[in-house]
Amino acid sequence: MAGDKDAIRIAPSVLAADFSRLAEEIDRVTEAGADLLHLDIMDGHFVPNLSYGIPVVEAIRRCTKLALDTHLMLSEPSDYIGPFADAGADSLTIHLEACPEPADTLQAIRGRGIKCGLAVNPGTPVDGLLPFLDQIDLALIMSVEPGFGGQSFQDRVLAKAQIVRQQIDERGLEVALEIDGGVGPGNAAACRGAGARWLVAGSSVFGAADAAAAIRRIRQG
Ligand code: DX5
Ligand code: ZN
């Protein structure tokens, strides 16, 4: 029987919400069955876009009990671990491309009593991530170039997800495997088949008239 760690968890990315009605939007996806909220933090440097920062994370924290899966697309994430942890993030994921030697930053995140994750862009091989699997709670495989929501899913990353899944299982680790970018009902089965258990879905959930149906189809359709 599948245990809790094998459950599929859907994390709508708030980047695709209507920010003029953020609390209502969060209620809408919560009632629709979201398991987590994915928060995309962009610094205009690591990625060519700006999103939102600490005060918005604090505001989101006040209006939901869902875990805040916080994706730091920042060149210098180590400077912001404390502020995002204080703002209420439940996990902080940093990019291997920004932190080629991430051990200390990962440790600093865990030192705040929250989960730590390591992300790789579509073009980054997973070889650099594998040595850190025993130091992380979450491995995030980007399936679009980070920086913008609403892009097309890149199938080529599925092979990388399979490699990470195999390593997690062979080594008996309890690392969540997450795919992020362009995920929707049309490719969710492939993501699940590649071993991902946490699926980030921005446009396909917030953009759906029936968010519950979208989440259901991503989870099992
Ligand atoms: C891209 C972000 C993703 C993205 C997901 O930089 O990390 O989380 O916003 O949104 P969709 O599902 O619209 O690609
Ligand atoms: Zn993200």
GROMACS .gro file of C-alpha atoms and ligand atoms in nm:
model
  236
    1MET     CA    1   0.000   0.000   0.000
    2ALA     CA    2   0.123   0.349  -0.083
    3GLY     CA    3   0.237   0.533   0.227
    4ASP     CA    4   0.199   0.904   0.291
    5LYS     CA    5   0.539   0.974   0.142
    6ASP     CA    6   0.415   0.827  -0.187
    7ALA     CA    7   0.105   1.045  -0.197
    8ILE     CA    8   0.079   1.293  -0.482
    9ARG     CA    9   0.076   1.647  -0.348
   10ILE     CA   10  -0.047   1.935  -0.562
   11ALA     CA   11   0.115   2.274  -0.504
   12PRO     CA   12  -0.056   2.557  -0.692
   13SER     CA   13   0.189   2.838  -0.769
   14VAL     CA   14   0.052   3.164  -0.635
   15LEU     CA   15   0.234   3.346  -0.917
   16ALA     CA   16  -0.067   3.259  -1.137
   17ALA     CA   17  -0.325   3.396  -0.890
   18ASP     CA   18  -0.516   3.721  -0.929
   19PHE     CA   19  -0.313   3.933  -0.685
   20SER     CA   20  -0.595   4.185  -0.644
   21ARG     CA   21  -0.793   3.907  -0.469
   22LEU     CA   22  -0.515   3.700  -0.321
   23ALA     CA   23  -0.693   3.573  -0.007
   24GLU     CA   24  -0.997   3.465  -0.211
   25GLU     CA   25  -0.774   3.297  -0.467
   26ILE     CA   26  -0.597   3.102  -0.193
   27ASP     CA   27  -0.933   2.998  -0.047
   28ARG     CA   28  -1.045   2.888  -0.394
   29VAL     CA   29  -0.751   2.652  -0.452
   30THR     CA   30  -0.762   2.530  -0.090
   31GLU     CA   31  -1.127   2.430  -0.126
   32ALA     CA   32  -1.036   2.276  -0.461
   33GLY     CA   33  -0.797   2.036  -0.288
   34ALA     CA   34  -0.452   2.197  -0.295
   35ASP     CA   35  -0.207   2.024  -0.059
   36LEU     CA   36   0.054   2.301  -0.043
   37LEU     CA   37   0.106   2.650  -0.181
   38HIS     CA   38   0.410   2.710  -0.400
   39LEU     CA   39   0.562   3.057  -0.361
   40ASP     CA   40   0.795   3.177  -0.637
   41ILE     CA   41   1.043   3.438  -0.516
   42MET     CA   42   1.240   3.609  -0.795
   43ASP     CA   43   1.514   3.867  -0.756
   44GLY     CA   44   1.552   4.013  -1.108
   45HIS     CA   45   1.909   3.883  -1.107
   46PHE     CA   46   1.914   3.504  -1.087
   47VAL     CA   47   1.610   3.520  -1.314
   48PRO     CA   48   1.505   3.806  -1.543
   49ASN     CA   49   1.189   3.884  -1.349
   50LEU     CA   50   1.070   4.013  -1.013
   51SER     CA   51   0.780   3.858  -0.826
   52TYR     CA   52   0.711   3.933  -0.460
   53GLY     CA   53   0.896   3.919  -0.132
   54ILE     CA   54   0.880   3.888   0.243
   55PRO     CA   55   0.573   4.106   0.324
   56VAL     CA   56   0.364   3.910   0.074
   57VAL     CA   57   0.480   3.577   0.220
   58GLU     CA   58   0.382   3.709   0.566
   59ALA     CA   59   0.040   3.810   0.432
   60ILE     CA   60  -0.011   3.469   0.269
   61ARG     CA   61   0.091   3.303   0.597
   62ARG     CA   62  -0.187   3.491   0.773
   63CYS     CA   63  -0.455   3.368   0.537
   64THR     CA   64  -0.376   2.995   0.503
   65LYS     CA   65  -0.286   2.689   0.705
   66LEU     CA   66  -0.139   2.515   0.398
   67ALA     CA   67   0.234   2.458   0.402
   68LEU     CA   68   0.424   2.726   0.210
   69ASP     CA   69   0.662   2.557  -0.036
   70THR     CA   70   0.891   2.850  -0.106
   71HIS     CA   71   1.109   2.849  -0.417
   72LEU     CA   72   1.394   3.096  -0.395
   73MET     CA   73   1.511   3.208  -0.740
   74LEU     CA   74   1.774   3.431  -0.585
   75SER     CA   75   2.143   3.480  -0.655
   76GLU     CA   76   2.222   3.514  -0.285
   77PRO     CA   77   1.964   3.300  -0.103
   78SER     CA   78   2.175   3.265   0.211
   79ASP     CA   79   2.110   3.632   0.292
   80TYR     CA   80   1.735   3.570   0.311
   81ILE     CA   81   1.695   3.241   0.499
   82GLY     CA   82   1.608   3.408   0.832
   83PRO     CA   83   1.357   3.659   0.690
   84PHE     CA   84   1.169   3.398   0.487
   85ALA     CA   85   1.167   3.153   0.777
   86ASP     CA   86   1.034   3.429   1.005
   87ALA     CA   87   0.772   3.516   0.743
   88GLY     CA   88   0.629   3.166   0.778
   89ALA     CA   89   0.780   2.957   0.499
   90ASP     CA   90   0.761   2.583   0.571
   91SER     CA   91   1.035   2.494   0.325
   92LEU     CA   92   1.297   2.692   0.137
   93THR     CA   93   1.436   2.562  -0.191
   94ILE     CA   94   1.755   2.711  -0.331
   95HIS     CA   95   1.905   2.666  -0.677
   96LEU     CA   96   2.219   2.464  -0.738
   97GLU     CA   97   2.311   2.714  -1.014
   98ALA     CA   98   2.312   2.997  -0.757
   99CYS     CA   99   2.481   2.787  -0.486
  100PRO     CA  100   2.722   2.535  -0.638
  101GLU     CA  101   2.834   2.451  -0.285
  102PRO     CA  102   2.501   2.453  -0.105
  103ALA     CA  103   2.578   2.248   0.208
  104ASP     CA  104   2.604   2.542   0.450
  105THR     CA  105   2.293   2.714   0.317
  106LEU     CA  106   2.094   2.390   0.334
  107GLN     CA  107   2.212   2.344   0.691
  108ALA     CA  108   2.116   2.703   0.774
  109ILE     CA  109   1.764   2.638   0.645
  110ARG     CA  110   1.728   2.324   0.856
  111GLY     CA  111   1.873   2.519   1.147
  112ARG     CA  112   1.561   2.735   1.130
  113GLY     CA  113   1.349   2.424   1.183
  114ILE     CA  114   1.207   2.411   0.832
  115LYS     CA  115   1.259   2.186   0.531
  116CYS     CA  116   1.528   2.253   0.275
  117GLY     CA  117   1.522   2.188  -0.097
  118LEU     CA  118   1.761   2.198  -0.389
  119ALA     CA  119   1.647   2.290  -0.742
  120VAL     CA  120   1.800   2.244  -1.086
  121ASN     CA  121   1.712   2.423  -1.408
  122PRO     CA  122   1.610   2.222  -1.718
  123GLY     CA  123   1.960   2.234  -1.866
  124THR     CA  124   2.148   2.146  -1.547
  125PRO     CA  125   2.240   1.778  -1.514
  126VAL     CA  126   2.131   1.614  -1.190
  127ASP     CA  127   2.483   1.484  -1.121
  128GLY     CA  128   2.551   1.794  -0.912
  129LEU     CA  129   2.236   1.744  -0.707
  130LEU     CA  130   2.275   1.373  -0.628
  131PRO     CA  131   2.556   1.415  -0.370
  132PHE     CA  132   2.325   1.636  -0.162
  133LEU     CA  133   2.025   1.404  -0.157
  134ASP     CA  134   2.100   1.298   0.199
  135GLN     CA  135   2.108   1.664   0.309
  136ILE     CA  136   1.775   1.775   0.165
  137ASP     CA  137   1.402   1.721   0.216
  138LEU     CA  138   1.301   1.819  -0.136
  139ALA     CA  139   1.457   1.785  -0.483
  140LEU     CA  140   1.301   2.022  -0.735
  141ILE     CA  141   1.336   1.956  -1.108
  142MET     CA  142   1.247   2.263  -1.315
  143SER     CA  143   1.051   2.178  -1.627
  144VAL     CA  144   1.067   2.536  -1.764
  145GLU     CA  145   1.337   2.800  -1.749
  146PRO     CA  146   1.274   2.972  -1.416
  147GLY     CA  147   1.144   3.327  -1.421
  148PHE     CA  148   0.795   3.313  -1.565
  149GLY     CA  149   0.473   3.119  -1.521
  150GLY     CA  150   0.267   2.997  -1.814
  151GLN     CA  151   0.549   2.838  -2.017
  152SER     CA  152   0.540   2.501  -2.195
  153PHE     CA  153   0.652   2.190  -2.011
  154GLN     CA  154   0.989   2.050  -2.128
  155ASP     CA  155   0.963   1.671  -2.158
  156ARG     CA  156   1.340   1.630  -2.156
  157VAL     CA  157   1.347   1.678  -1.778
  158LEU     CA  158   1.151   1.358  -1.714
  159ALA     CA  159   1.465   1.151  -1.761
  160LYS     CA  160   1.636   1.356  -1.490
  161ALA     CA  161   1.342   1.304  -1.255
  162GLN     CA  162   1.370   0.928  -1.310
  163ILE     CA  163   1.738   0.934  -1.216
  164VAL     CA  164   1.668   1.125  -0.896
  165ARG     CA  165   1.372   0.896  -0.809
  166GLN     CA  166   1.591   0.589  -0.855
  167GLN     CA  167   1.863   0.732  -0.630
  168ILE     CA  168   1.612   0.830  -0.361
  169ASP     CA  169   1.466   0.480  -0.361
  170GLU     CA  170   1.797   0.292  -0.385
  171ARG     CA  171   1.942   0.490  -0.097
  172GLY     CA  172   1.624   0.459   0.110
  173LEU     CA  173   1.590   0.835   0.148
  174GLU     CA  174   1.276   1.029   0.232
  175VAL     CA  175   1.327   1.313  -0.011
  176ALA     CA  176   1.022   1.458  -0.186
  177LEU     CA  177   1.066   1.483  -0.563
  178GLU     CA  178   0.897   1.787  -0.716
  179ILE     CA  179   0.848   1.897  -1.076
  180ASP     CA  180   0.781   2.265  -1.141
  181GLY     CA  181   0.679   2.448  -1.457
  182GLY     CA  182   0.409   2.396  -1.717
  183VAL     CA  183   0.254   2.104  -1.527
  184GLY     CA  184  -0.111   2.034  -1.606
  185PRO     CA  185  -0.356   1.754  -1.677
  186GLY     CA  186  -0.182   1.679  -2.010
  187ASN     CA  187   0.157   1.589  -1.862
  188ALA     CA  188   0.088   1.508  -1.497
  189ALA     CA  189   0.075   1.133  -1.564
  190ALA     CA  190   0.423   1.152  -1.720
  191CYS     CA  191   0.551   1.344  -1.416
  192ARG     CA  192   0.403   1.088  -1.180
  193GLY     CA  193   0.541   0.808  -1.396
  194ALA     CA  194   0.888   0.961  -1.369
  195GLY     CA  195   0.857   0.941  -0.992
  196ALA     CA  196   0.759   1.296  -0.897
  197ARG     CA  197   0.526   1.317  -0.599
  198TRP     CA  198   0.497   1.692  -0.556
  199LEU     CA  199   0.357   1.867  -0.862
  200VAL     CA  200   0.363   2.246  -0.891
  201ALA     CA  201   0.084   2.380  -1.108
  202GLY     CA  202   0.030   2.753  -1.155
  203SER     CA  203  -0.165   2.844  -1.467
  204SER     CA  204  -0.335   2.506  -1.497
  205VAL     CA  205  -0.496   2.542  -1.153
  206PHE     CA  206  -0.546   2.916  -1.094
  207GLY     CA  207  -0.639   2.962  -1.461
  208ALA     CA  208  -0.901   2.687  -1.452
  209ALA     CA  209  -1.268   2.776  -1.414
  210ASP     CA  210  -1.302   2.452  -1.217
  211ALA     CA  211  -0.987   2.434  -1.005
  212ALA     CA  212  -1.108   2.120  -0.825
  213ALA     CA  213  -1.140   1.933  -1.155
  214ALA     CA  214  -0.795   2.053  -1.261
  215ILE     CA  215  -0.639   1.937  -0.934
  216ARG     CA  216  -0.818   1.602  -0.955
  217ARG     CA  217  -0.691   1.543  -1.308
  218ILE     CA  218  -0.336   1.642  -1.217
  219ARG     CA  219  -0.345   1.415  -0.914
  220GLN     CA  220  -0.480   1.104  -1.082
  221GLY     CA  221  -0.639   1.173  -1.422
  222DX5     C1  222   0.879   2.947  -1.276
  222DX5     C2  223   0.820   2.905  -1.143
  222DX5     C3  224   0.707   2.808  -1.153
  222DX5     C4  225   0.590   2.856  -1.233
  222DX5     C5  226   0.477   2.759  -1.233
  222DX5     O1  227   0.988   3.029  -1.253
  222DX5     O2  228   0.919   2.845  -1.064
  222DX5     O3  229   0.666   2.773  -1.022
  222DX5     O4  230   0.543   2.980  -1.192
  222DX5     O5  231   0.373   2.813  -1.306
  222DX5     P1  232   0.313   2.739  -1.434
  222DX5     O6  233   0.246   2.616  -1.382
  222DX5     O7  234   0.217   2.840  -1.488
  222DX5     O8  235   0.426   2.707  -1.527
  223ZN      ZN  236   0.853   2.756  -0.870
   0.00000   0.00000   0.00000
